[in-house]
Amino acid sequence: MNIELLDPFRQTVPDHIEATILHPSLTSPCNVLSHNNRGFYLAAGYSCGSVIIWCALSRCPLRFLEGLHTPSPLGPVSLAWSKDSRTLVTGGDDGMVFVLRLDERPVSALPVDACGKLREAVGGALALPGGADKSCGIKSVRLHPNDADSALVVTTCGHAFVLALGVEANRKG
């Protein structure tokens, strides 16, 4: 019989921390983590607005992407990898979405004012559904599994929409 099914409390549980993912300055806490599809890379978003790509196997930093988002207690709040792990999309509470092409030297960062585009689409200020006026930030961003040109964005003011990122157009031109 399977011991775990008989007594789930008899399973072995790790009793120590193997490694930590700290910002090199040691002053900026990590807010969000995301593995790529194969698990080789780990993206970490810090409250200083930076994103660091780590090698999950060696636990060494590979890329430092500084100054993407406005420094705040939250910084980048959402990270999404493309299927081929060449593109990373970040969303922050500053309302910006960054499309990072990691296979280019230097890394190209395409900023997209997602909340600004939504403001244009709805014709005015963004407000919470309850009517309270608040600056709008990004709550979540996810890439379409088969189309790196579109992302699903959810804002802190309760709006959800598909955002055309223009990754393919910028890659070709």
mmCIF file of N, CA and C in Angstrom, residues 18 37 39 41 51 71 89-90 126 147 152 162:
data_model
loop_
_atom_site.group_PDB
_atom_site.id
_atom_site.type_symbol
_atom_site.label_atom_id
_atom_site.label_comp_id
_atom_site.label_asym_id
_atom_site.label_seq_id
_atom_site.Cartn_x
_atom_site.Cartn_y
_atom_site.Cartn_z
ATOM 1 N N GLU A 18 17.388 25.608 1.234
ATOM 2 C CA GLU A 18 18.548 25.321 0.400
ATOM 3 C C GLU A 18 19.205 26.587 -0.136
ATOM 4 N N ASN A 37 8.929 27.812 -18.654
ATOM 5 C CA ASN A 37 8.183 26.569 -18.896
ATOM 6 C C ASN A 37 8.985 25.308 -18.615
ATOM 7 N N GLY A 39 11.615 25.233 -16.460
ATOM 8 C CA GLY A 39 12.122 25.271 -15.101
ATOM 9 C C GLY A 39 13.591 25.605 -14.971
ATOM 10 N N TYR A 41 15.018 28.659 -15.737
ATOM 11 C CA TYR A 41 15.199 30.050 -15.352
ATOM 12 C C TYR A 41 14.125 30.467 -14.368
ATOM 13 N N VAL A 51 13.986 43.541 -12.137
ATOM 14 C CA VAL A 51 13.735 42.120 -12.335
ATOM 15 C C VAL A 51 15.087 41.464 -12.554
ATOM 16 N N PRO A 71 9.826 52.359 -8.393
ATOM 17 C CA PRO A 71 10.007 51.743 -7.075
ATOM 18 C C PRO A 71 8.803 52.009 -6.167
ATOM 19 N N VAL A 89 7.236 39.018 -19.834
ATOM 20 C CA VAL A 89 6.363 40.179 -19.703
ATOM 21 C C VAL A 89 6.187 40.460 -18.223
ATOM 22 N N THR A 90 6.395 41.737 -17.834
ATOM 23 C CA THR A 90 6.221 42.132 -16.444
ATOM 24 C C THR A 90 5.108 43.164 -16.349
ATOM 25 N N LEU A 126 -9.967 55.906 -15.054
ATOM 26 C CA LEU A 126 -10.329 54.570 -14.592
ATOM 27 C C LEU A 126 -10.697 54.655 -13.124
ATOM 28 N N ASP A 147 0.388 32.745 -28.829
ATOM 29 C CA ASP A 147 0.566 34.023 -29.506
ATOM 30 C C ASP A 147 1.272 34.994 -28.565
ATOM 31 N N LEU A 152 -3.223 38.844 -21.591
ATOM 32 C CA LEU A 152 -4.408 39.118 -20.791
ATOM 33 C C LEU A 152 -3.938 39.930 -19.584
ATOM 34 N N VAL A 162 -7.601 42.200 -23.196
ATOM 35 C CA VAL A 162 -6.512 41.631 -23.982
ATOM 36 C C VAL A 162 -5.719 42.798 -24.556
#
